[in-house]
Structures are given as structure tokens and as C-alpha cells.
Short mmCIF file of C-alpha atoms in Angstrom, two decimals:
data_model
loop_
_atom_site.label_atom_id
_atom_site.label_comp_id
_atom_site.label_asym_id
_atom_site.label_seq_id
_atom_site.Cartn_x
_atom_site.Cartn_y
_atom_site.Cartn_z
CA UNK A 15 -46.39 43.78 -90.06
CA UNK A 16 -46.57 46.32 -92.67
CA UNK A 17 -46.38 50.03 -92.07
CA UNK A 18 -48.30 52.70 -94.23
CA UNK A 19 -47.93 52.20 -97.97
CA UNK A 20 -47.29 55.55 -99.45
CA UNK A 21 -47.44 56.52 -103.03
CA UNK A 22 -44.72 58.49 -104.99
CA UNK A 23 -40.91 58.19 -104.97
CA UNK A 24 -40.31 56.02 -101.98
CA UNK A 25 -36.91 54.75 -100.73
CA UNK A 26 -37.19 51.50 -102.61
CA UNK A 27 -39.53 51.44 -105.56
CA UNK A 28 -41.20 48.46 -106.74
CA UNK A 29 -39.69 45.67 -108.86
CA UNK A 30 -41.19 46.87 -112.14
CA UNK A 31 -39.46 50.40 -111.79
CA UNK A 32 -35.92 51.42 -111.59
CA UNK A 33 -34.80 51.23 -108.05
CA UNK A 34 -33.94 54.49 -106.27
CA UNK A 35 -32.42 54.80 -102.92
CA UNK A 36 -31.66 57.91 -101.20
CA UNK A 37 -28.02 58.57 -100.46
CA UNK A 38 -26.68 58.90 -96.80
CA UNK A 39 -26.34 62.54 -97.49
CA UNK A 40 -30.00 63.05 -98.71
CA UNK A 41 -31.29 60.95 -95.67
CA UNK A 42 -29.16 63.09 -93.39
CA UNK A 43 -30.69 66.39 -94.84
CA UNK A 44 -34.13 64.91 -94.57
CA UNK A 45 -33.70 63.97 -90.91
CA UNK A 46 -32.14 67.36 -90.24
CA UNK A 47 -35.38 69.05 -91.77
CA UNK A 48 -37.61 66.91 -89.61
CA UNK A 49 -35.60 67.70 -86.51
CA UNK A 50 -36.29 71.42 -87.31
CA UNK A 51 -39.94 71.00 -88.10
CA UNK A 52 -41.00 68.70 -85.36
CA UNK A 53 -39.67 71.20 -82.79
CA UNK A 54 -43.03 73.00 -83.50
CA UNK A 55 -44.86 70.01 -81.81
CA UNK A 56 -44.89 69.18 -78.19
CA UNK A 57 -43.39 65.67 -78.52
CA UNK A 58 -40.31 63.92 -77.09
CA UNK A 59 -38.29 62.49 -80.23
CA UNK A 60 -36.48 59.35 -79.93
CA UNK A 61 -35.80 58.50 -83.43
CA UNK A 62 -36.59 59.89 -86.90
CA UNK A 63 -37.11 57.53 -89.78
CA UNK A 64 -37.28 58.73 -93.44
CA UNK A 65 -40.22 56.82 -95.04
CA UNK A 66 -40.68 58.70 -98.32
CA UNK A 67 -38.19 61.02 -100.07
CA UNK A 68 -37.66 62.42 -103.60
CA UNK A 69 -39.66 65.20 -105.30
CA UNK A 70 -43.18 64.34 -104.12
CA UNK A 71 -44.60 64.50 -100.42
CA UNK A 72 -42.00 63.97 -97.76
CA UNK A 73 -42.88 61.51 -95.05
CA UNK A 74 -40.97 60.67 -91.78
CA UNK A 75 -41.88 58.19 -88.93
CA UNK A 76 -41.23 60.02 -85.78
CA UNK A 77 -40.58 57.69 -82.91
CA UNK A 78 -41.76 59.34 -79.87
CA UNK A 79 -41.83 58.40 -76.13
CA UNK A 80 -45.48 57.57 -76.37
CA UNK A 81 -45.23 55.76 -79.81
CA UNK A 82 -44.75 56.61 -83.44
CA UNK A 83 -46.18 59.45 -85.23
CA UNK A 84 -46.11 60.59 -88.93
CA UNK A 85 -44.76 64.04 -90.08
CA UNK A 86 -45.56 64.93 -93.78
CA UNK A 87 -44.71 67.65 -96.08
CA UNK A 88 -47.88 68.33 -98.32
CA UNK A 89 -46.71 68.63 -101.87
CA UNK A 90 -49.64 70.71 -102.82
CA UNK A 91 -50.37 74.52 -103.32
CA UNK A 92 -51.08 76.01 -99.88
CA UNK A 93 -54.78 76.58 -100.63
CA UNK A 94 -55.43 73.12 -101.73
CA UNK A 95 -53.49 71.83 -98.91
CA UNK A 96 -55.66 73.74 -96.41
CA UNK A 97 -58.82 72.34 -98.04
CA UNK A 98 -57.67 68.66 -97.57
CA UNK A 99 -56.06 69.29 -94.15
CA UNK A 100 -59.27 70.47 -92.75
CA UNK A 101 -61.25 67.82 -94.48
CA UNK A 102 -59.29 65.12 -92.88
CA UNK A 103 -59.50 66.76 -89.66
CA UNK A 104 -63.40 66.90 -90.00
CA UNK A 105 -63.58 63.28 -90.88
CA UNK A 106 -61.22 62.17 -88.08
CA UNK A 107 -63.21 64.37 -85.39
CA UNK A 108 -66.34 62.38 -86.69
CA UNK A 109 -64.77 59.21 -85.86
CA UNK A 110 -64.15 58.12 -89.49
CA UNK A 111 -61.19 55.96 -90.10
CA UNK A 112 -58.63 58.44 -91.22
CA UNK A 113 -55.60 59.25 -89.33
CA UNK A 114 -56.29 61.93 -86.92
CA UNK A 115 -54.24 65.21 -87.15
CA UNK A 116 -52.00 66.15 -84.19
CA UNK A 117 -52.11 70.05 -83.82
CA UNK A 118 -48.86 71.81 -83.15
CA UNK A 119 -47.91 73.68 -79.81
CA UNK A 120 -50.12 76.64 -80.85
CA UNK A 121 -52.98 74.43 -81.45
CA UNK A 122 -52.81 74.82 -85.43
CA UNK A 123 -53.21 71.71 -87.71
CA UNK A 124 -50.10 72.47 -89.58
CA UNK A 125 -46.71 74.37 -89.69
CA UNK A 126 -45.66 76.44 -92.43
CA UNK A 127 -41.90 76.27 -93.45
CA UNK A 128 -40.91 77.93 -96.65
CA UNK A 129 -43.60 77.40 -99.21
CA UNK A 130 -44.63 74.20 -97.76
CA UNK A 131 -47.15 73.01 -95.16
CA UNK A 132 -46.06 70.20 -92.65
CA UNK A 133 -48.76 68.20 -90.66
CA UNK A 134 -48.25 65.53 -87.98
CA UNK A 135 -50.65 62.56 -88.16
CA UNK A 136 -51.32 59.56 -85.96
CA UNK A 137 -49.40 56.57 -87.12
CA UNK A 138 -51.40 53.63 -88.58
CA UNK A 139 -50.19 50.30 -88.61
CA UNK A 140 -51.80 47.40 -90.87
CA UNK A 141 -51.38 45.66 -93.97
CA UNK A 142 -52.21 46.48 -97.53
CA UNK A 143 -55.30 44.94 -99.28
CA UNK A 144 -54.75 42.25 -101.80
CA UNK A 145 -57.14 42.80 -104.60
CA UNK A 146 -57.00 39.28 -105.96
CA UNK A 147 -58.77 38.11 -102.89
CA UNK A 148 -62.44 38.81 -102.92
CA UNK A 149 -62.67 39.48 -99.11
CA UNK A 150 -60.27 42.17 -99.47
CA UNK A 151 -61.79 43.60 -102.62
CA UNK A 152 -65.12 43.87 -100.76
CA UNK A 153 -63.41 45.31 -97.73
CA UNK A 154 -61.69 48.04 -99.73
CA UNK A 155 -65.07 49.03 -101.78
CA UNK A 156 -67.04 49.23 -98.42
CA UNK A 157 -64.47 51.48 -97.05
CA UNK A 158 -64.67 53.76 -100.00
CA UNK A 159 -68.44 53.84 -99.46
CA UNK A 160 -68.01 54.75 -95.73
CA UNK A 161 -65.44 57.43 -96.69
CA UNK A 162 -68.05 59.06 -99.04
CA UNK A 163 -70.87 58.77 -96.63
CA UNK A 164 -68.93 60.24 -93.81
CA UNK A 165 -67.71 63.19 -95.76
CA UNK A 166 -71.22 64.70 -96.49
CA UNK A 167 -71.50 67.81 -94.45
CA UNK A 168 -67.83 68.94 -94.77
CA UNK A 169 -67.48 72.65 -95.23
CA UNK A 170 -64.02 74.32 -95.12
CA UNK A 171 -63.46 77.10 -92.66
CA UNK A 172 -64.04 80.60 -93.62
CA UNK A 173 -61.31 82.03 -96.03
CA UNK A 174 -60.17 78.55 -97.26
CA UNK A 175 -61.22 78.05 -101.11
CA UNK A 176 -63.54 75.30 -102.14
CA UNK A 177 -62.12 72.70 -104.37
CA UNK A 178 -64.67 70.91 -106.57
CA UNK A 179 -65.04 69.03 -109.73
CA UNK A 180 -68.69 68.97 -109.64
CA UNK A 181 -70.23 69.81 -113.13
CA UNK A 182 -66.82 69.89 -114.87
CA UNK A 183 -66.91 66.44 -116.38
CA UNK A 184 -67.89 67.79 -119.88
CA UNK A 185 -65.13 70.15 -119.98
CA UNK A 186 -62.67 67.27 -119.08
CA UNK A 187 -64.17 65.28 -121.91
CA UNK A 188 -63.79 68.24 -124.29
CA UNK A 189 -60.16 68.86 -123.35
CA UNK A 190 -59.05 65.28 -123.67
CA UNK A 191 -60.61 64.81 -127.05
CA UNK A 192 -58.95 67.90 -128.16
CA UNK A 193 -55.68 66.60 -126.97
CA UNK A 194 -55.90 63.37 -128.78
CA UNK A 195 -56.65 65.27 -131.79
CA UNK A 196 -53.42 67.42 -131.30
CA UNK A 197 -51.23 64.39 -130.58
CA UNK A 198 -52.19 63.32 -134.09
CA UNK A 199 -49.94 66.16 -135.35
CA UNK A 200 -47.08 65.02 -133.18
CA UNK A 201 -47.51 61.39 -134.40
CA UNK A 202 -47.52 62.56 -138.05
CA UNK A 203 -44.01 64.30 -137.32
CA UNK A 204 -42.62 60.63 -136.61
CA UNK A 205 -43.11 58.68 -139.56
CA UNK A 206 -40.63 56.07 -138.44
CA UNK A 207 -42.17 55.52 -134.95
CA UNK A 208 -44.26 52.41 -134.74
CA UNK A 209 -46.33 53.73 -131.90
CA UNK A 210 -47.14 56.92 -133.79
CA UNK A 211 -48.12 54.98 -136.82
CA UNK A 212 -50.39 52.73 -134.91
CA UNK A 213 -51.84 55.79 -133.15
CA UNK A 214 -52.75 57.41 -136.45
CA UNK A 215 -54.15 54.28 -137.81
CA UNK A 216 -56.41 53.50 -134.83
CA UNK A 217 -57.17 56.57 -132.89
CA UNK A 218 -60.11 58.19 -134.56
CA UNK A 219 -62.75 55.77 -133.58
CA UNK A 220 -61.82 56.25 -129.78
CA UNK A 221 -61.70 60.05 -130.21
CA UNK A 222 -65.35 59.75 -131.66
CA UNK A 223 -66.24 57.53 -128.75
CA UNK A 224 -65.10 60.24 -126.30
CA UNK A 225 -67.40 62.72 -128.02
CA UNK A 226 -70.26 60.30 -128.16
CA UNK A 227 -69.75 59.75 -124.46
CA UNK A 228 -70.06 63.52 -123.87
CA UNK A 229 -73.27 63.57 -125.71
CA UNK A 230 -74.48 60.65 -123.55
CA UNK A 231 -73.41 62.35 -120.38
CA UNK A 232 -75.40 65.55 -121.28
CA UNK A 233 -78.39 63.62 -121.92
CA UNK A 234 -78.11 61.70 -118.67
CA UNK A 235 -79.26 63.00 -115.31
CA UNK A 236 -75.69 64.17 -114.68
CA UNK A 237 -76.44 67.84 -114.45
CA UNK A 238 -79.48 67.05 -112.16
CA UNK A 239 -77.37 64.94 -109.85
CA UNK A 240 -74.62 67.79 -109.76
CA UNK A 241 -77.35 70.19 -108.80
CA UNK A 242 -78.56 68.12 -105.97
CA UNK A 243 -74.98 67.61 -104.48
CA UNK A 244 -73.95 71.14 -104.65
CA UNK A 245 -75.87 71.88 -101.41
CA UNK A 246 -74.38 68.99 -99.64
CA UNK A 247 -71.33 67.55 -101.56
CA UNK A 248 -69.43 64.42 -101.18
CA UNK A 249 -65.62 64.31 -100.93
CA UNK A 250 -63.84 62.15 -103.38
CA UNK A 251 -60.57 60.91 -102.50
CA UNK A 252 -59.18 61.02 -106.08
CA UNK A 253 -56.47 58.47 -105.47
CA UNK A 254 -58.19 55.66 -103.65
CA UNK A 255 -56.71 52.25 -103.78
CA UNK A 256 -54.34 49.54 -102.20
CA UNK A 257 -51.84 52.43 -101.73
CA UNK A 258 -54.00 54.77 -99.80
CA UNK A 259 -55.89 52.26 -97.70
CA UNK A 260 -54.93 49.76 -95.12
CA UNK A 261 -56.28 46.99 -92.91
CA UNK A 262 -55.46 48.20 -89.61
CA UNK A 263 -54.28 46.03 -86.64
CA UNK A 264 -57.59 46.80 -85.24
CA UNK A 265 -59.31 44.86 -88.05
CA UNK A 266 -60.69 47.99 -89.60
CA UNK A 267 -60.22 49.78 -92.85
CA UNK A 268 -58.32 53.03 -92.79
CA UNK A 269 -58.20 55.55 -95.61
CA UNK A 270 -54.96 57.39 -95.67
CA UNK A 271 -53.19 60.17 -97.91
CA UNK A 272 -56.20 62.48 -98.43
CA UNK A 273 -54.01 65.35 -100.05
CA UNK A 274 -56.05 65.22 -103.25
CA UNK A 275 -59.60 65.24 -102.05
CA UNK A 276 -62.20 67.51 -103.75
CA UNK A 277 -65.90 67.66 -103.96
CA UNK A 278 -67.43 65.57 -106.81
CA UNK A 279 -69.91 62.81 -107.66
CA UNK A 280 -68.88 59.73 -105.53
CA UNK A 281 -68.81 57.61 -108.74
CA UNK A 282 -65.67 59.34 -109.77
CA UNK A 283 -63.77 57.51 -107.17
CA UNK A 284 -65.49 54.21 -108.14
CA UNK A 285 -64.48 54.69 -111.88
CA UNK A 286 -60.95 55.46 -110.95
CA UNK A 287 -60.64 52.38 -108.72
CA UNK A 288 -62.51 49.84 -110.97
CA UNK A 289 -61.50 50.57 -114.54
CA UNK A 290 -57.62 50.58 -113.98
CA UNK A 291 -57.93 47.31 -111.84
CA UNK A 292 -59.79 45.57 -114.58
CA UNK A 293 -57.30 46.89 -117.08
CA UNK A 294 -54.57 44.72 -115.58
CA UNK A 295 -56.33 41.51 -116.57
CA UNK A 296 -56.39 42.18 -120.35
CA UNK A 297 -60.08 40.92 -120.29
CA UNK A 298 -63.34 42.27 -118.96
CA UNK A 299 -63.88 40.43 -115.64
CA UNK A 300 -67.57 40.78 -115.04
CA UNK A 301 -67.55 38.91 -111.82
CA UNK A 302 -65.07 41.02 -110.24
CA UNK A 303 -66.74 44.21 -111.77
CA UNK A 304 -69.95 43.16 -110.14
CA UNK A 305 -68.37 42.30 -106.85
CA UNK A 306 -66.83 45.79 -106.32
CA UNK A 307 -69.96 47.61 -107.32
CA UNK A 308 -72.19 45.41 -105.12
CA UNK A 309 -69.87 45.66 -102.22
CA UNK A 310 -69.88 49.48 -102.34
CA UNK A 311 -73.83 49.46 -102.83
CA UNK A 312 -74.14 47.50 -99.57
CA UNK A 313 -73.15 50.60 -97.86
CA UNK A 314 -74.15 53.15 -100.13
CA UNK A 315 -76.75 52.38 -102.73
CA UNK A 316 -76.88 54.03 -106.12
CA UNK A 317 -80.07 54.53 -108.13
CA UNK A 318 -80.29 53.15 -111.64
CA UNK A 319 -79.72 56.59 -113.17
CA UNK A 320 -76.74 57.07 -111.01
CA UNK A 321 -75.32 53.90 -112.11
CA UNK A 322 -76.06 54.85 -115.73
CA UNK A 323 -73.89 58.10 -115.22
CA UNK A 324 -71.26 55.95 -113.72
CA UNK A 325 -71.12 53.51 -116.64
CA UNK A 326 -71.27 56.55 -119.13
CA UNK A 327 -68.05 57.86 -117.50
CA UNK A 328 -66.32 54.51 -117.40
CA UNK A 329 -66.92 54.42 -121.37
CA UNK A 330 -64.60 57.34 -121.97
CA UNK A 331 -61.21 56.09 -122.91
CA UNK A 332 -59.44 57.41 -119.92
CA UNK A 333 -56.90 54.49 -119.83
CA UNK A 334 -56.09 54.78 -123.53
CA UNK A 335 -55.70 58.57 -122.98
CA UNK A 336 -53.11 58.00 -120.11
CA UNK A 337 -51.00 55.71 -122.30
CA UNK A 338 -50.92 58.28 -125.06
CA UNK A 339 -50.20 61.12 -122.71
CA UNK A 340 -47.46 59.06 -121.27
CA UNK A 341 -45.79 58.89 -124.68
CA UNK A 342 -46.25 62.37 -126.05
CA UNK A 343 -46.15 64.61 -123.00
CA UNK A 344 -43.96 62.64 -120.57
CA UNK A 345 -41.89 61.41 -123.55
CA UNK A 346 -41.73 57.81 -122.18
CA UNK A 347 -40.39 55.23 -124.67
CA UNK A 348 -43.53 53.18 -124.85
CA UNK A 349 -43.65 50.32 -127.39
CA UNK A 350 -46.17 49.76 -130.07
CA UNK A 351 -47.48 46.63 -128.28
CA UNK A 352 -48.30 48.85 -125.15
CA UNK A 353 -50.64 50.96 -127.24
CA UNK A 354 -52.11 47.92 -129.01
CA UNK A 355 -53.09 46.44 -125.59
CA UNK A 356 -54.67 49.91 -124.49
CA UNK A 357 -56.60 49.94 -127.74
CA UNK A 358 -57.78 46.47 -127.32
CA UNK A 359 -58.87 47.00 -123.58
CA UNK A 360 -60.88 49.96 -124.57
CA UNK A 361 -62.77 47.90 -127.28
CA UNK A 362 -63.52 45.21 -124.71
CA UNK A 363 -64.48 47.62 -122.14
CA UNK A 364 -66.78 49.42 -124.52
CA UNK A 365 -68.65 46.37 -125.44
CA UNK A 366 -69.20 45.37 -121.84
CA UNK A 367 -70.34 48.84 -120.66
CA UNK A 368 -72.61 49.56 -123.55
CA UNK A 369 -74.61 46.41 -122.62
CA UNK A 370 -75.36 48.19 -119.18
CA UNK A 371 -76.39 51.45 -120.24
CA UNK A 372 -80.14 51.75 -120.74
#
């Protein structure tokens, strides 16, 4: 049985990354912190287990006399955290399959300690989805559609800011194109770096495709759809995938880790789910692409114009942008071959998507 999968800096990272294990002293400090925080809840604690440490969200499994619960430190600014906490509570109260929030002794959904908010959730047992298995792939996409549908109607309580990306895609495109232009200057300052030389030789057509994608978006019904949703918006998870969904022991899909939710067109989550997954194959898997979209639409159908907007957004070279950003912003020592693979994937993706756009 697999407990909740959690993103970020976990106790033992995956095989492809450098292993990081908390020291006994770090574990002791985190357990002590949890002991202090959990006193704000009316629970009988039997054992505290550190599930996630490091610099991101902290997560503990609190074993109580009536079963396990999840204590989490939200690693987000308070106003954003309050938006997502109340969104999750709204969904849970509706019966949506997200972990319910357990209020503290004062009936509040969170406890503030220092600059951070701490929240206690129901603990969900289950297994991760295996996206190479079609049944699992369909299950996870249907779960996303259910999540989107259930989120319609959420309004944060008075005094809590609304976090939305509705209408902001054009600005995001412009900013990324400008950054890719700026990174050319950095590449020119490294004449002996093979990654930079390949970047300079190949990037211009992709920057142009980014600009062309912006023009196509503005000529689509994007603004009209945004206008329609502003009255009753959809929540986007923003980080949906195998790490933030589980097939529960009850046979149902559970959506977890809603810290980054915001209002946006639902297809944003589809793009962020589908495009990186296809990128792992090195080719355009049309069958897998169609399976994912068809599964989503079996629960929440999209119009042809809405799908056109989705395909246009998928055209933008997000995956390439992320690779370049990793090299020039995060200073990761990426190899020339990694850039070459990203460039080739964008070419393959562009060819496939352009055939779908009317």
C-alpha cells in the first residue's frame, strides 16, 4: 500500500536525482515542531512521522487514537494560502474527492505559526497512477474533469484576495519570448559553451513561433471564453499529475495538494498534464494524446473552439522554455544534447498540433 505521494524535497528522492536524507537532528526538530503545532487541534497523538522535509512544504503523518491525519505547513504567501485552503474546504464540503480539512480547536481551518499557515487534512491511502496503463491514464483525466466541474461556484470568503490567471496568457507569452531573446545575450557571453552555441544557432524560429502563437491566440475566441468564465470561473489545479492524485483504497480517484490552485480556463491543466507527458516519449504519441482528451471530454466536453484554444496554447514552446530557463536562470549544467532533444520535440509537437488547428 502506498501512502500519499508528495512533490518537492522528500526524505528519499527518486533514483534520477541525488539522494537526500534528513539527518536525525533535522527529523527531531521537525517532530518537535509538529508536536507544538498539533496541540492546536483536539486530537490524541500516538506517533509523529515526518513525510516531507526540506525547503518546500513540510508534511507529517500524525498517528492518532482514531487513525492517521496529515499535518502540513503551506509554503505559500498567506493570502495565496488562504485562497487555496478555502477552495479545498469548499470542494470537500461539496463531496468532491479531495482530502477534507480538519478545523483546529477554535473551529478555524488553519493555525498560524510564525509566517506560515499549518493545516490538518484527512489522510488518504492509495496508490499512484501508472500513466503507461491506458485505464489509469483515462482514470486520471476523468478525475481532472470532475475536479474542474466541481470547482465551479467557488468564491473565497470576504477579505481573501482572488487569485486568477484568466486573461493573462498573452502577457505570459510576451514575457517568455522576451526572456528567450534576453538569454541570447547570455549565450553570446559563453562562446565556448556548446549548449549556448546551439541555442544561438536554433532559437530564433522558436521565438518566432511563440510570437505567432500569441497572434493566433488573440485571433481565437480566447477573450470571449475568458469573459464567459469570469462570472463563474473554474479552478485550475496548476500541478495536476501522478504526484498529486491517487487511486484510493475506496476505488476512487483523489486529488491532493491544492496549494497552487487559481482561476483559469480548465484547458490550462490539460496542457500542463498532456504536453510534458508526451515529451517523455521523444515522439508524438497521437493515440495517447487522443486517449487523454477523449477521457476528459467524456466527463466535461469541450467545444471545437475551446479545443482550438487548447491546441494553440499547446503550440507555445513551454517545454523548450523550461529547459533553457533551467540552464540560464537556475544555472544547471545541462548538456547540449538535452537542448537538442527539446528543440526536436518542439518541432514534432508543432507539426502534429498545426494539423489540428482550423
